Short mmCIF file of C-alpha atoms in Angstrom, two decimals:
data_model
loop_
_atom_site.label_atom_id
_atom_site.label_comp_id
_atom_site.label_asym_id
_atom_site.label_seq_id
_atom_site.Cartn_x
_atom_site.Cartn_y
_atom_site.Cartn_z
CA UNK A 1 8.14 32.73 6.03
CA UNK A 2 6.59 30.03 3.75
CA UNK A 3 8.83 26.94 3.36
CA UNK A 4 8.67 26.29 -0.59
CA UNK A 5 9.51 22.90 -2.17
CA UNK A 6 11.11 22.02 -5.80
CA UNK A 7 7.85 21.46 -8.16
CA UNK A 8 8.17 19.14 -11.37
CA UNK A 9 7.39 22.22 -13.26
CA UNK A 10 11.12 24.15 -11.72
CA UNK A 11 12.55 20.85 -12.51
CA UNK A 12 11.26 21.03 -16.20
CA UNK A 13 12.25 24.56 -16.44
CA UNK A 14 15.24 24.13 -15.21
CA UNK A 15 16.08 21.37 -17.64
CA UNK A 16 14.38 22.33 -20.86
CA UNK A 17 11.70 19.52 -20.78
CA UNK A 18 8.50 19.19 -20.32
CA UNK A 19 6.53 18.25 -17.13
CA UNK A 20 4.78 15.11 -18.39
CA UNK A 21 8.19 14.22 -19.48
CA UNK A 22 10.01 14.84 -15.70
CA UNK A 23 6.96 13.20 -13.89
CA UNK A 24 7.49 9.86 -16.06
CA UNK A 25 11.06 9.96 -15.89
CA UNK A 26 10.84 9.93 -12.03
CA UNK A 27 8.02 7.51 -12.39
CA UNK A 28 10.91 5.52 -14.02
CA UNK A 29 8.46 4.83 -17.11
CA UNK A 30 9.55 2.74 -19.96
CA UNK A 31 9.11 5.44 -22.73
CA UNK A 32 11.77 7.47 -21.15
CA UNK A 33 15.28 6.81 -22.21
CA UNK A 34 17.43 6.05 -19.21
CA UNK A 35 19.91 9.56 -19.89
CA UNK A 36 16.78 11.28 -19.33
CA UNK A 37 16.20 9.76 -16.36
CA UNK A 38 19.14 9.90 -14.68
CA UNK A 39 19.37 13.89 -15.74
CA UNK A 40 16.16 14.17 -13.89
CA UNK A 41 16.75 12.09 -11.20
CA UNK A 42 20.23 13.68 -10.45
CA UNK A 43 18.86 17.45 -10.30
CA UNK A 44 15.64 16.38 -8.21
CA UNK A 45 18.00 14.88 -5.93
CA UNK A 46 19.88 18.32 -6.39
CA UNK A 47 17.22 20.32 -5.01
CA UNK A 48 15.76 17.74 -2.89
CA UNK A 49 12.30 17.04 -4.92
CA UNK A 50 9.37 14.61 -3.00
CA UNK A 51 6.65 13.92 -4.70
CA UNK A 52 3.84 16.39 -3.33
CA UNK A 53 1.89 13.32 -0.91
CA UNK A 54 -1.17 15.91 -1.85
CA UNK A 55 -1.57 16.36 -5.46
CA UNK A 56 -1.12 12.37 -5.59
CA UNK A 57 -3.88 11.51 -3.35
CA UNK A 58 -6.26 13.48 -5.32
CA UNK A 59 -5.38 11.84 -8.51
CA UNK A 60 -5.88 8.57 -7.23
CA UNK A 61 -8.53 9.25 -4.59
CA UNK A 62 -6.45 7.55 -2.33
CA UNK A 63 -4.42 9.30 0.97
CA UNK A 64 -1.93 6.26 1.42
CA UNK A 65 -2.62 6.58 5.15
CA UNK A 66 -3.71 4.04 7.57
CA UNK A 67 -5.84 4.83 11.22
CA UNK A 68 -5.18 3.39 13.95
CA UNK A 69 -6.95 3.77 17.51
CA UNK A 70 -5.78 1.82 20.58
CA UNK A 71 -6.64 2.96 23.97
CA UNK A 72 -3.06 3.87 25.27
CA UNK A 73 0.11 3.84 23.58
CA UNK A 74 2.25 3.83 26.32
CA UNK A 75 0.68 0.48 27.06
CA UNK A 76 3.81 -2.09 26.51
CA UNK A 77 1.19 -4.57 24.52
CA UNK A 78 -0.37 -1.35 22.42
CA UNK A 79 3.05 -0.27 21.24
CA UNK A 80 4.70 -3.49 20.32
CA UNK A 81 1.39 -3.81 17.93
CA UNK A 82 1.99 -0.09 16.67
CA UNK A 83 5.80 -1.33 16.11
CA UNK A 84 4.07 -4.26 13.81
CA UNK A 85 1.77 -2.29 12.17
CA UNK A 86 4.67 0.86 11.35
CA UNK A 87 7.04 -2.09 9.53
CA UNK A 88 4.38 -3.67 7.18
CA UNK A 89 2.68 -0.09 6.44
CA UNK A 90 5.59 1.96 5.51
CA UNK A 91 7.23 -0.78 3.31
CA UNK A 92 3.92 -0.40 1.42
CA UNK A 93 4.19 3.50 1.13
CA UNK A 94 1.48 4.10 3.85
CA UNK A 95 1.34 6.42 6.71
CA UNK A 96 -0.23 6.04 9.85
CA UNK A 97 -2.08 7.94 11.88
CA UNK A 98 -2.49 7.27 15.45
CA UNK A 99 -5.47 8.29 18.04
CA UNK A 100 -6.11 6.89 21.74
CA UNK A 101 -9.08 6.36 23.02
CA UNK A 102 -8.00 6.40 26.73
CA UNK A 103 -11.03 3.37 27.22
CA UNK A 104 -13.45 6.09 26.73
CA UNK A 105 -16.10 5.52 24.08
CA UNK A 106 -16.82 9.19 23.14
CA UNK A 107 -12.96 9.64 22.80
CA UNK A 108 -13.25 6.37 20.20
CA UNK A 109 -16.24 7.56 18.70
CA UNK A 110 -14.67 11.38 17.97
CA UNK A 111 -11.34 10.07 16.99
CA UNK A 112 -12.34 7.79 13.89
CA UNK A 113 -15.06 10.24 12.66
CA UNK A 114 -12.00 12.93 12.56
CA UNK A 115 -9.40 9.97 10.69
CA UNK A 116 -12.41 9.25 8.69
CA UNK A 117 -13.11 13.28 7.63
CA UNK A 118 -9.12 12.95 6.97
CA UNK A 119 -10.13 10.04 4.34
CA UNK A 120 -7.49 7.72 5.75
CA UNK A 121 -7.95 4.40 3.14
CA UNK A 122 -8.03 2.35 6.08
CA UNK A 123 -8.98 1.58 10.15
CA UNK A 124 -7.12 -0.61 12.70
CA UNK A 125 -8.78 -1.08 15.65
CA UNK A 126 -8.67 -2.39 19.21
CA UNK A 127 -12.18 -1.19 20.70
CA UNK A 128 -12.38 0.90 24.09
CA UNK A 129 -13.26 -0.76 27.54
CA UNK A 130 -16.85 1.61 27.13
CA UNK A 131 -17.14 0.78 23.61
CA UNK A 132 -20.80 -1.46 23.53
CA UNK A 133 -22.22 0.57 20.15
CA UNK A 134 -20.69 0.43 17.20
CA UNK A 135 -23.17 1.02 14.91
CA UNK A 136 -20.52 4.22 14.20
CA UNK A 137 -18.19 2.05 12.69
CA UNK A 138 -21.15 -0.56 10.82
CA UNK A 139 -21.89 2.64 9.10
CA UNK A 140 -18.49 3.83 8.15
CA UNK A 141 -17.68 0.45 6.83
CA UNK A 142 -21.14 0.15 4.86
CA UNK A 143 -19.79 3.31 3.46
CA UNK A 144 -16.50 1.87 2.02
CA UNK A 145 -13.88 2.72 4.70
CA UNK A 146 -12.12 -0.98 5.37
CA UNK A 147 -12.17 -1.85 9.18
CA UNK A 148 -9.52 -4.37 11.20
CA UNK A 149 -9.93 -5.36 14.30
CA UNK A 150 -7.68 -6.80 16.74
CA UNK A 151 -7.23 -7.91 20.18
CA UNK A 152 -10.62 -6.13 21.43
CA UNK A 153 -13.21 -7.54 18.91
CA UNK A 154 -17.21 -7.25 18.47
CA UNK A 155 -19.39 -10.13 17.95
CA UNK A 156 -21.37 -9.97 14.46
CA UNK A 157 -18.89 -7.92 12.26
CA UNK A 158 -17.90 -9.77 8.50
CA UNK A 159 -14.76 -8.23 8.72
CA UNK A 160 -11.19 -9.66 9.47
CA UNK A 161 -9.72 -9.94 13.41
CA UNK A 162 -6.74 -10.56 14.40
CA UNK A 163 -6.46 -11.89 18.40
CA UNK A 164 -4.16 -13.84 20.86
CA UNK A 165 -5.31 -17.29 21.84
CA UNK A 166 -6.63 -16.14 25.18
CA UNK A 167 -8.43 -19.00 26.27
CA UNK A 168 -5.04 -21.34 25.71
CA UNK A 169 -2.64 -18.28 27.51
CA UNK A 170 -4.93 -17.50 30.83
CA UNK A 171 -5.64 -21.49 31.14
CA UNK A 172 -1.35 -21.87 31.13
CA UNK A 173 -1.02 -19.30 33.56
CA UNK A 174 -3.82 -20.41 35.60
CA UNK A 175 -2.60 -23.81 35.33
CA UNK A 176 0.67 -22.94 36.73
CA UNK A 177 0.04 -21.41 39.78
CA UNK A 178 -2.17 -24.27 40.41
CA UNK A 179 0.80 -26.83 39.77
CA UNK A 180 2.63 -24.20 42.21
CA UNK A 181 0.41 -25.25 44.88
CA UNK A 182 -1.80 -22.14 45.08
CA UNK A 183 -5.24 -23.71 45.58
CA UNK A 184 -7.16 -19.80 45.53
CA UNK A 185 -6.50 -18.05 42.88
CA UNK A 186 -8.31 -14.42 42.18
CA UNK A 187 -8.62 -12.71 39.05
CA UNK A 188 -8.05 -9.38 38.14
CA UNK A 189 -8.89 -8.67 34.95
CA UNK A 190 -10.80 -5.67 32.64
CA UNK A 191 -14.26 -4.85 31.45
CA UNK A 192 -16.62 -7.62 31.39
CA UNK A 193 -17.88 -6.52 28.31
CA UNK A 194 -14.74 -7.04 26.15
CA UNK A 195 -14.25 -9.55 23.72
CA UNK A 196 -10.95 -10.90 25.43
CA UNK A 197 -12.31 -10.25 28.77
CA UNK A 198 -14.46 -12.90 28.53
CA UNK A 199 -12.16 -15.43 26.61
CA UNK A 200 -9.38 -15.28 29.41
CA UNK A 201 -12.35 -15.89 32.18
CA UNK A 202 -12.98 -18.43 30.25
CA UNK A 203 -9.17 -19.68 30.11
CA UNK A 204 -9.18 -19.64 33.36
CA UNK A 205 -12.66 -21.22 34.71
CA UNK A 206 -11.09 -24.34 32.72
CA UNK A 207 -7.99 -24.54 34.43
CA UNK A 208 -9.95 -24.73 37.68
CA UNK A 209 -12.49 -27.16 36.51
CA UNK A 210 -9.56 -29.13 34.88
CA UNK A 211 -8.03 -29.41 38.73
CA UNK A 212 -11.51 -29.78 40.63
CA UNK A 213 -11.35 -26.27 42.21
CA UNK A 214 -14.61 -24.24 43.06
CA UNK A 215 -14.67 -21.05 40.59
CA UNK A 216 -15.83 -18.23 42.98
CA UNK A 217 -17.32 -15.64 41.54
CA UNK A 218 -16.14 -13.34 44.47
CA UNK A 219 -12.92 -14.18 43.50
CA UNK A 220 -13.04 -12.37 39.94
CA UNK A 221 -12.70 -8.59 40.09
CA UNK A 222 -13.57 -6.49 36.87
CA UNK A 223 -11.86 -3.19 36.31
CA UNK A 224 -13.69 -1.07 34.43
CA UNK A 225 -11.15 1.21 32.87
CA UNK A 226 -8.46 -1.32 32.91
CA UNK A 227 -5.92 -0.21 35.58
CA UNK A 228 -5.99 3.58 33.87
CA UNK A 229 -7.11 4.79 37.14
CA UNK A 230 -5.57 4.04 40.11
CA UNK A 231 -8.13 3.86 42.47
CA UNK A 232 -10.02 1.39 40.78
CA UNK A 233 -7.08 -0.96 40.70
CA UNK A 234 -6.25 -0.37 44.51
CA UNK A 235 -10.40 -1.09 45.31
CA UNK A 236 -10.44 -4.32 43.43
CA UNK A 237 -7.19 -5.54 45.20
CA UNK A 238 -8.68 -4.24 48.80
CA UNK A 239 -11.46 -6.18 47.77
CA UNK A 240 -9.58 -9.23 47.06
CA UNK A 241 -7.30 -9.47 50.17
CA UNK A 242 -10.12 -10.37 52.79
CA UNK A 243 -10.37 -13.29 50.35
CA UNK A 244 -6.80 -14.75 51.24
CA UNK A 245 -6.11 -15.29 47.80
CA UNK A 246 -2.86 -17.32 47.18
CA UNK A 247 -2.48 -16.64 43.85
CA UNK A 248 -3.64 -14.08 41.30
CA UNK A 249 -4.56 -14.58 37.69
CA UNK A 250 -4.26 -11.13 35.77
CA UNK A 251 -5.72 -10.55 32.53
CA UNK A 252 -3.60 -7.85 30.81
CA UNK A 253 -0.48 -5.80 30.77
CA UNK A 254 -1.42 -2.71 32.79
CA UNK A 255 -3.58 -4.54 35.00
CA UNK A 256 -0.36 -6.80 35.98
CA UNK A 257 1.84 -3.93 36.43
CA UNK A 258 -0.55 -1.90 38.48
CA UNK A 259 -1.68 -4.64 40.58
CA UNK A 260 1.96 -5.11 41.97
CA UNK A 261 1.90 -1.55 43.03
CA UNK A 262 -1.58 -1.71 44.24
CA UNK A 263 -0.51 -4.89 46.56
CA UNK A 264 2.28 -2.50 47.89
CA UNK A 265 0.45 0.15 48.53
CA UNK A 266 -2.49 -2.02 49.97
CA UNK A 267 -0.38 -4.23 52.16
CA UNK A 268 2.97 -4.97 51.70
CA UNK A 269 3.52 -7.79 54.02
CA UNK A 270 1.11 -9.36 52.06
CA UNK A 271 2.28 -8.65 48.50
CA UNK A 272 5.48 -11.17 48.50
CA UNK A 273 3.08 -14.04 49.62
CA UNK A 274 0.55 -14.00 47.00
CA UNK A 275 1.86 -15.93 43.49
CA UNK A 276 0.55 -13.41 40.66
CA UNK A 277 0.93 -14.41 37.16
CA UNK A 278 -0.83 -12.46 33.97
CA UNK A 279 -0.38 -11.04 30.81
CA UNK A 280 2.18 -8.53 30.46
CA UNK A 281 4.32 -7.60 27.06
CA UNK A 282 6.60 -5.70 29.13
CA UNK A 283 10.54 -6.58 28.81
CA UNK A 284 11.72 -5.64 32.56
CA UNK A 285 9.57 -8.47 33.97
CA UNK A 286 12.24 -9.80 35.46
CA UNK A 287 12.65 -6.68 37.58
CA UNK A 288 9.18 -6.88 39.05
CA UNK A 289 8.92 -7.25 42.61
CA UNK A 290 7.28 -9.80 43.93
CA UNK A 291 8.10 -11.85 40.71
CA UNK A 292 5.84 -12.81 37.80
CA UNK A 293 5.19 -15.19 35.73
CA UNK A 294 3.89 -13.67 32.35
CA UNK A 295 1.63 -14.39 29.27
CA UNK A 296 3.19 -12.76 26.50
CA UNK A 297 1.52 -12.06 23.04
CA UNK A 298 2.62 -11.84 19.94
CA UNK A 299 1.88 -8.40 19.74
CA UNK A 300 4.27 -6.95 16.76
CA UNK A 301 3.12 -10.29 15.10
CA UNK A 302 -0.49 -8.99 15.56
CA UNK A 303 0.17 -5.70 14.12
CA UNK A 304 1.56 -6.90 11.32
CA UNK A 305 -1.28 -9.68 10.26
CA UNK A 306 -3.89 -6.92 10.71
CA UNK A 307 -2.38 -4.75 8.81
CA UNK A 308 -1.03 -6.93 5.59
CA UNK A 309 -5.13 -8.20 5.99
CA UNK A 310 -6.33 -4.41 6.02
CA UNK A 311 -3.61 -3.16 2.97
CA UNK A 312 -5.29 -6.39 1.15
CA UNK A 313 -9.09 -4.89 2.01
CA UNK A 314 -7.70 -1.31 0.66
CA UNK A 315 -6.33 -2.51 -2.47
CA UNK A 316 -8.99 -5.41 -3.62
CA UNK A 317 -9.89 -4.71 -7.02
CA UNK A 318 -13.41 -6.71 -5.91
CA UNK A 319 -15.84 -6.40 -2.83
CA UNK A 320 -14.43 -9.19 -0.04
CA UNK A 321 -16.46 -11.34 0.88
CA UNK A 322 -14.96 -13.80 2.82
CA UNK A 323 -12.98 -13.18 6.37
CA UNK A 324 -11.06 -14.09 8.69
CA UNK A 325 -10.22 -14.41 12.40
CA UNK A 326 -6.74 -15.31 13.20
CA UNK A 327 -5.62 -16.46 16.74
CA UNK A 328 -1.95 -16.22 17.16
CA UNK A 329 -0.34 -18.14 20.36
CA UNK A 330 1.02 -16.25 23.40
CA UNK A 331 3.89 -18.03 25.67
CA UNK A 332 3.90 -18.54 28.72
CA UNK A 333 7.29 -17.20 30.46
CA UNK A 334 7.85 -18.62 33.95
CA UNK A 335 9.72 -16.72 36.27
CA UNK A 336 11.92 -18.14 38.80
CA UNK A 337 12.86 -15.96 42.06
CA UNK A 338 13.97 -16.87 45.15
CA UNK A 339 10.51 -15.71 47.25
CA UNK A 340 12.11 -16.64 50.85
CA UNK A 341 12.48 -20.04 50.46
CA UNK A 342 9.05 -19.96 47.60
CA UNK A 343 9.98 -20.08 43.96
CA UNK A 344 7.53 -19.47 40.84
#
């Protein structure tokens, strides 16, 4: 059984009026006297009328939708800038559409062509882990379609970015567990190919420097899918523990999680004598086990910069021509938990 919705032509029909006279008096136009209007507005309510999302995006060649591809939602950062993104779109009247890209590059690649063939007005976008060609996306946007980025960002695109300060939030964190007294410090961080990647290696290389410490690059383990797999995570800490790290530096939210496990399940006795602090938007940090010290971002803040910057793209009346990159600053949260006579 079909479901059928109230039309403005039953609504004229119903009323005696005509349907150019019902769409501006729920249009609340100024040429409509206000009984009208609230006659109208009463029986649409009546027979619960919405505006038909279709017909209007093919008068105005517009869908009112927004795309957005991050490569896991149930990744605590991810969501808190979906969160940002969902309070500054729908108080505009757009939808949005959400696709993962699971750090795969095909997955990326398939999922804005199909958001594209769906003629959302707009993409946000935090690039894949595989992601190294994007001429997919120079053509898409030499085509029209307005393109965000944030937190994951190429080199050479005039278009506006939204990021963390990653250099200032991985040299805190690897500052701390310096002034902790942890004198080898690992990294564990994602693809070396990623925009903030190499910013929080970066961070970090400075906070050694700043302190006269060697930077090993033995001591810097790259995962390539971001802690998504397992096995990757528990080869890079296996890796890491012949090392006799003190301390490890960890570049992002999964990552940190996992690596906790991956210390468990690696060695144990070993896990509650290492200091680990990284970056990590999750809000039961102070559960974790051995405890952590996180970098937090301003993720819903992120979401909703990129997306008031893309809504401005969508509804220019001109071509843009100037951009922007804006850095927002993360905090550092120190954790303090009795580690056997250790604190953090």
């Amino acid at each position: 059984m079909r479901f059928e919705t109230s039309t403005i032509k039953d609504i004229a029909k119903a009323l005696g009026l005509s349907t150019s006279t019902v769409s501006r008096a729920l249009r609340d136009r100024y040429e409509i006297s206000e009984e009208t209007k609230k006659l109208v507005l009463a029986y649409a309510e009546k027979v619960n009328y919405r505006a038909n999302p279709i017909a209007r995006s093919l008068k105005e060649r517009r869908s009112y939708s927004i795309g957005i591809i991050v490569s896991e939602i149930a990744n605590n950062f991810f969501s808190q800038v979906i969160n940002g993104i969902e309070s500054i779109a729908y108080d505009r009247d757009y939808h949005v559409i959400i696709s993962q890209s699971h750090e795969s590059y095909k997955q990326e690649k398939l999922n804005v062509e199909h958001l594209a063939s769906r003629s959302i007005d707009g993409l946000l976008i935090a690039l894949s882990s595989e992601t190294q060609d994007i001429d997919y996306l120079r053509d898409l946007y030499s085509k029209g379609l307005p393109i965000v980025f944030f937190d994951r960002v190429p080199e050479n695109f005039e278009t506006h970015k939204v990021i963390a300060n990653n250099f200032k939030g991985s040299f805190d964190a690897t500052e701390h567990l310096i002034l902790s007294g942890k004198r080898v410090i690992a990294h564990l961080t994602n693809s070396e190919t990623l925009s903030n990647t190499k910013e929080r290696l970066e961070g970090y290389k400075a906070a050694l420097s700043k302190y006269h410490i060697e930077f090993k690059p033995e001591l810097v383990k790259y995962c390539q899918h971001g802690g998504m797999h397992s096995a990757e995570l528990e080869q890079a800490v296996k890796e890491l523990l012949p090392l006799k790290p003190d301390g490890i530096f960890i570049s992002s939210d999964r990552l940190t999680t996992g690596c906790i496990l991956a210390l468990k399940n690696t060695n144990p006795e070993v896990a509650h004598k290492i200091a680990i602090a990284g970056f990590t938007n999750s809000n039961l940090v102070e559960l974790f086990s051995p405890s952590l010290t996180s970098v937090k971002q301003p993720a819903f803040e992120i979401g909703q910069v990129a997306t008031e910057l893309l809504i401005s793209m969508i509804e220019a009346k001109r071509p843009i021509t100037e951009f922007e990159t804006r850095v927002l600053d993360t905090e550092l949260v120190r954790m303090k938990k009795n580690l056997g006579n250790r604190y953090l």
